[in-house]
Coordinates of C-alpha atoms in Angstrom, one line a residue:
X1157 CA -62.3 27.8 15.8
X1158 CA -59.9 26.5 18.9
X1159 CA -59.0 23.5 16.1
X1160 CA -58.6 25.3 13.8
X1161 CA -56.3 27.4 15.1
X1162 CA -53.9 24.4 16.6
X1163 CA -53.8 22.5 13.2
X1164 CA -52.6 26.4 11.7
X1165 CA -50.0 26.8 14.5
X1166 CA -48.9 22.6 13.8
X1167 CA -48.5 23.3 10.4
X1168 CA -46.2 26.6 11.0
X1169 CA -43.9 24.8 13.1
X1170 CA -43.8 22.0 10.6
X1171 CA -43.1 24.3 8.3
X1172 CA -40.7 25.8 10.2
X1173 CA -38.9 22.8 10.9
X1174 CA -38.5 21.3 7.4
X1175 CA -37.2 24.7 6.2
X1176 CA -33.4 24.2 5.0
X1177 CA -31.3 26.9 7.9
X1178 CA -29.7 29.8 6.4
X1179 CA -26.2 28.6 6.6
X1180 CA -23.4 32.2 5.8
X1181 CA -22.5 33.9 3.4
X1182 CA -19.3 32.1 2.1
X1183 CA -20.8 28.9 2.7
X1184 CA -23.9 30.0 0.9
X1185 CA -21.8 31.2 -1.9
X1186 CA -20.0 28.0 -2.4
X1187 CA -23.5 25.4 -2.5
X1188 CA -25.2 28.1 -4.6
X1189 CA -22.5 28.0 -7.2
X1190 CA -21.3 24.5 -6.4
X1191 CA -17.8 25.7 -6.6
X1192 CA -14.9 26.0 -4.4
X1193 CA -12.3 27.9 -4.9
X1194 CA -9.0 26.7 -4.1
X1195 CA -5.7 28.3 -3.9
X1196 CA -2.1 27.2 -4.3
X1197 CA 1.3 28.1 -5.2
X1198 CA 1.5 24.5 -6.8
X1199 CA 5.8 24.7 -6.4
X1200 CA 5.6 22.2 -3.3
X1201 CA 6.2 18.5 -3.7
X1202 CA 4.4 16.2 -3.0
X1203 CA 2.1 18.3 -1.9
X1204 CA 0.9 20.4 -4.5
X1205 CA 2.7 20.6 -8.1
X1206 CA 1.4 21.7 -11.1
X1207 CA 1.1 19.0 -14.0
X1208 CA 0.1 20.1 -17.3
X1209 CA -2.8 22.5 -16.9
X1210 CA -4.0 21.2 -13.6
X1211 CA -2.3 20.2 -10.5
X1212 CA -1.4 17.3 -8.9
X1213 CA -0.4 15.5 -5.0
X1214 CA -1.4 15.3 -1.4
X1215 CA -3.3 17.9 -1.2
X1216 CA -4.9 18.0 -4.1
X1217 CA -6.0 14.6 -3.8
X1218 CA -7.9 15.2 -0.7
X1219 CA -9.0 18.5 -1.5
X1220 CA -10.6 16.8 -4.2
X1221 CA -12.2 14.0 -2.2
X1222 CA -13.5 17.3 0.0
X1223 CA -15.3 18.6 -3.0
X1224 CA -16.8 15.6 -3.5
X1225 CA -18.6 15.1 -0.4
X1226 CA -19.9 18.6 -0.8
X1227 CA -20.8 17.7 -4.1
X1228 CA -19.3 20.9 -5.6
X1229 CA -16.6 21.6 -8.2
X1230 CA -12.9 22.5 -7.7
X1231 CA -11.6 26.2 -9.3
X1232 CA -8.4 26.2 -8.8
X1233 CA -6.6 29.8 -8.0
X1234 CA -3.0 30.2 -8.7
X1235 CA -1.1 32.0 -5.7
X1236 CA 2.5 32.4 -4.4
X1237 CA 4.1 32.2 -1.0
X1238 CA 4.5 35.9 -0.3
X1239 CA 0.9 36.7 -1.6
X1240 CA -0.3 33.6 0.1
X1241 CA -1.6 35.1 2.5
X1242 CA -3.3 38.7 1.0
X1243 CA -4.6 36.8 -1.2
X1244 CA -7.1 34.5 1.1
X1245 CA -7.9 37.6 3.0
X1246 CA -8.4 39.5 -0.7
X1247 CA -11.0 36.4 -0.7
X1248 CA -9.3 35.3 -4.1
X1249 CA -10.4 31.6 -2.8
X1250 CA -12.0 29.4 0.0
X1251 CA -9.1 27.3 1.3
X1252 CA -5.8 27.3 0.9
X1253 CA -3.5 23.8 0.4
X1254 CA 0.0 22.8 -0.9
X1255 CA 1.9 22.1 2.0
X1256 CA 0.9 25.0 4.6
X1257 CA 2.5 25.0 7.9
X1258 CA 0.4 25.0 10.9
X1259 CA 2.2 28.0 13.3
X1260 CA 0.6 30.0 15.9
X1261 CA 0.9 33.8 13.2
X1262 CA -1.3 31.9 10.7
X1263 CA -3.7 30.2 13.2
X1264 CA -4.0 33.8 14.6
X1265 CA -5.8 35.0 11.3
X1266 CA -7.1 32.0 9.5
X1267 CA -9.1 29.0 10.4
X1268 CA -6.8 25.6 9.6
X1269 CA -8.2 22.2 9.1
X1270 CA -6.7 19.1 11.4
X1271 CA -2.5 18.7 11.2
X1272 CA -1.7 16.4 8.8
X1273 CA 2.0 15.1 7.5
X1274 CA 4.4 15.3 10.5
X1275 CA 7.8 17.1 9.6
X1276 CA 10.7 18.8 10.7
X1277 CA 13.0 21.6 8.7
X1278 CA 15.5 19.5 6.8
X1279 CA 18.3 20.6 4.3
X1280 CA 18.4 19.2 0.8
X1281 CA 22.4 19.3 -0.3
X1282 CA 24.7 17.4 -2.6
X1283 CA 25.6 13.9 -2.0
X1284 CA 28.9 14.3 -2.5
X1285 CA 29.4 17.3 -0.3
X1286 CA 26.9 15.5 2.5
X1287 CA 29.5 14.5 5.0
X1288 CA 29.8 18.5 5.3
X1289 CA 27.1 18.7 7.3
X1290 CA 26.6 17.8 10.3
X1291 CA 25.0 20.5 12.0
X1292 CA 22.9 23.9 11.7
X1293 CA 26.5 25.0 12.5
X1294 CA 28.1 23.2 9.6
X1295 CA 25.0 25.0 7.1
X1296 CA 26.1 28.5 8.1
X1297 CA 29.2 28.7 7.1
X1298 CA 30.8 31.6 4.9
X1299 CA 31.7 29.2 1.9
X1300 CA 28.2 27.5 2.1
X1301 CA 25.5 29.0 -0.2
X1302 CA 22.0 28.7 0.6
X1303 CA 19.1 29.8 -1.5
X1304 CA 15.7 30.0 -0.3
X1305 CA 12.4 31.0 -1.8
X1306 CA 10.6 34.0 -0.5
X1307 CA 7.6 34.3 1.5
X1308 CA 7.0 30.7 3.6
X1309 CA 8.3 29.3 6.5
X1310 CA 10.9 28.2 4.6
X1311 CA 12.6 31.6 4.0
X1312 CA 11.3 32.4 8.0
X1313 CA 14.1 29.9 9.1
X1314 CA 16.7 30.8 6.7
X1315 CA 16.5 34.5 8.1
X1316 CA 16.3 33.6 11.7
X1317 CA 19.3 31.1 12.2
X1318 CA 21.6 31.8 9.1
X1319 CA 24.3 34.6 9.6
X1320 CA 27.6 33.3 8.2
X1321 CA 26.3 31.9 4.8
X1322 CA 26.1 33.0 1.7
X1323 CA 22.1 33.5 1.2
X1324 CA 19.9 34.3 -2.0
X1325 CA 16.6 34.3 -2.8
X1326 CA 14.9 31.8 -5.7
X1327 CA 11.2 33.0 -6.8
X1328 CA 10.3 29.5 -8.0
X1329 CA 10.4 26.6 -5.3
X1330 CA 10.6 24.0 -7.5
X1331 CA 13.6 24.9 -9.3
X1332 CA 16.0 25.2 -6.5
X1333 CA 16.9 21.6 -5.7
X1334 CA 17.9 21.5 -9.5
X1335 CA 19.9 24.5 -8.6
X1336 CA 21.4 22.7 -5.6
X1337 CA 22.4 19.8 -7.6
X1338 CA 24.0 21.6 -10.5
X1339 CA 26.2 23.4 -7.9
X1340 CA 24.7 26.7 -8.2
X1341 CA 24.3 26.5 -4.7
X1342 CA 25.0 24.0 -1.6
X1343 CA 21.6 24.2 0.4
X1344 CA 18.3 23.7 0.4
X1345 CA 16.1 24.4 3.8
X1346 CA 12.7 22.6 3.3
X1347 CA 10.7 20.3 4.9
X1348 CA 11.3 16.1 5.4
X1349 CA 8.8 15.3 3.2
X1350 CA 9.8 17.7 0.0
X1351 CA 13.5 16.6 0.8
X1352 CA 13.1 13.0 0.4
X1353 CA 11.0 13.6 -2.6
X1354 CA 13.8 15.5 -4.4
X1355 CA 16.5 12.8 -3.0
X1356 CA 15.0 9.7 -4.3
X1357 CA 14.4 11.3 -7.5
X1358 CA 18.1 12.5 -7.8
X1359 CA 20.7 10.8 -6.9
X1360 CA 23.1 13.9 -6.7
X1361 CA 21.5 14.8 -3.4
X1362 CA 20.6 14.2 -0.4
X1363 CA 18.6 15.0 2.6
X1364 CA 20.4 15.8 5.8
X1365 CA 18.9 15.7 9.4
X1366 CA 15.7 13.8 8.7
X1367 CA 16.0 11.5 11.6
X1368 CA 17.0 14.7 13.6
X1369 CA 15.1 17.5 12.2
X1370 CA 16.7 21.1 13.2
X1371 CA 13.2 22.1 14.1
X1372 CA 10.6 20.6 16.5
X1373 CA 8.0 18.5 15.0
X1374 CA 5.1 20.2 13.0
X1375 CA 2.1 19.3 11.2
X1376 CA 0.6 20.8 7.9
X1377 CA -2.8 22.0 7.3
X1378 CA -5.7 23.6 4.9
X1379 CA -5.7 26.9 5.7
X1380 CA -9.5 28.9 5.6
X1381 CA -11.2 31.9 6.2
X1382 CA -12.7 33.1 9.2
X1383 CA -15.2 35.0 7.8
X1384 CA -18.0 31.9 7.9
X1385 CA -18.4 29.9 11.2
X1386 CA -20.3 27.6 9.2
X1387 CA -18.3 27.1 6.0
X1388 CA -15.7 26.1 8.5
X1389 CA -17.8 23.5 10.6
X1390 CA -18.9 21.9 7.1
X1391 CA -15.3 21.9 5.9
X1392 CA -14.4 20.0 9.2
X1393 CA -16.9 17.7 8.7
X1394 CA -16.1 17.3 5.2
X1395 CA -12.5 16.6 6.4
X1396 CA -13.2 14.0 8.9
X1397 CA -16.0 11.9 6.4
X1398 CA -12.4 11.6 4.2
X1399 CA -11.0 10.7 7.0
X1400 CA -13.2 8.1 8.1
X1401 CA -14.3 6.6 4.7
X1402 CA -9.8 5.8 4.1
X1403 CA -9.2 9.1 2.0
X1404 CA -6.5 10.3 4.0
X1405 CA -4.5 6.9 4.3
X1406 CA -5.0 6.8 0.5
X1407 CA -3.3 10.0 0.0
X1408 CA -0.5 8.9 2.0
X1409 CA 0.4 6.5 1.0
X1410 CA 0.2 7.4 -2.9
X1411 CA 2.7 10.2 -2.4
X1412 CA 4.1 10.3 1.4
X1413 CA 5.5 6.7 1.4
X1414 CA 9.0 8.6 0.1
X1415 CA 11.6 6.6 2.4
X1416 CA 14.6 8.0 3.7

């Protein structure tokens, strides 16, 4: 029987062994239904924009690339910058991208993939009035108007340093620097990248401060739940195959190679 019994208690561990591990729940979720859900506000070029009836840019490229090596599908979620955030921890999606600032008040309640995209805050003005401004100084003036859109980091800045301008609020991001450029308003805060977008493509403005941002350097990120320790390793790992295998470099340089 002593056989017997070792060839039993062989084949249980063997068993054991080849048995796929119980991975959590969100991460369970998302193979079982081979779909992740992904929110943006889709206003932030080049980040994320919506195109038609889908979305397009940085992010959405290598979001994509993501999905791929989990072999899953993408549903996107449509979101906004003030509901950006109760609406990840409403678990209305898996991951949020579109041009997400990595700060220490996000990092404190949601997991965020590897910094990506190096910027500082810029302003976005009128070429003909750039000579204006030569400072933060020169931005807050009581003849300058600045208009900001609600609920990002953006509209953080705005709040904290402007007191003398003339401030409103814009719901729809990617409207304003239209808004700037018909002289509906002077300035635009945003970041290098979305500044340099908007200047090549108009010629009425420009970006001020890019080689000086008035902010420290900062990185962007995905930004995830923290309900899943293991959703986030695979996402991670996800993250660095892109990385490794050229996506990243790709998506740069399709939409980051904007020039000053």
């Amino acid at each position: 029987m002593r056989p017997l019994l070792a060839l039993a208690a062989v084949a249980i561990a063997a068993s054991a062994l080849l048995s796929p591990a119980h991975a959590g729940p969100r991460l369970d979720r998302i193979v079982e239904s081979k779909t992740l859900r992904v929110g943006t506000p889709g206003d932030y070029r080049p980040f994320a924009i919506t195109a038609g009836t889908g979305y397009e840019g940085h992010d959405i490229d290598v979001i994509e690339k993501i999905a791929k090596e989990l072999n899953v599908t993408i549903q996107y979620v449509p979101t906004s910058w003030p509901n950006l955030v109760a609406d990840l921890k409403a678990d209305k999606f898996d991951v949020a991208v579109g041009g997400i600032t990595r700060n220490v008040t996000r990092i404190r309640q949601f997991e965020m993939l590897p910094g990506y995209a190096p910027f500082g805050k810029v302003a976005l003005v009128r070429t003909a009035d750039a000579a204006r401004y030569q400072s933060l100084a020169d931005l807050d003036q009581a003849n300058v108007r600045v208009i900001k859109n609600p609920g990002g980091t953006n509209e953080t800045f705005v709040l904290a340093n402007f007191r003398q301008a003339q401030v409103s609020t814009h719901p729809k991001n990617a409207e304003i620097p239209a808004l700037i450029a018909d002289g509906k308003g002077d300035v635009m805060i945003t970041e290098t990248y979305e500044a340099l977008v908007y200047a090549k493509a108009d010629p009425r403005l420009t970006a001020k401060f890019v080689d000086s941002p008035l902010t420290p350097k900062n990185y962007l990120g995905f930004m995830l739940p923290t309900d899943d320790a293991d959703y986030t390793r695979v996402m991670r790992f996800a993250w660095d195959l892109v990385d490794q295998r050229g996506g990243l470099e790709q998506a740069r340089q399709r939409w980051l190679n904007v020039g000053k």
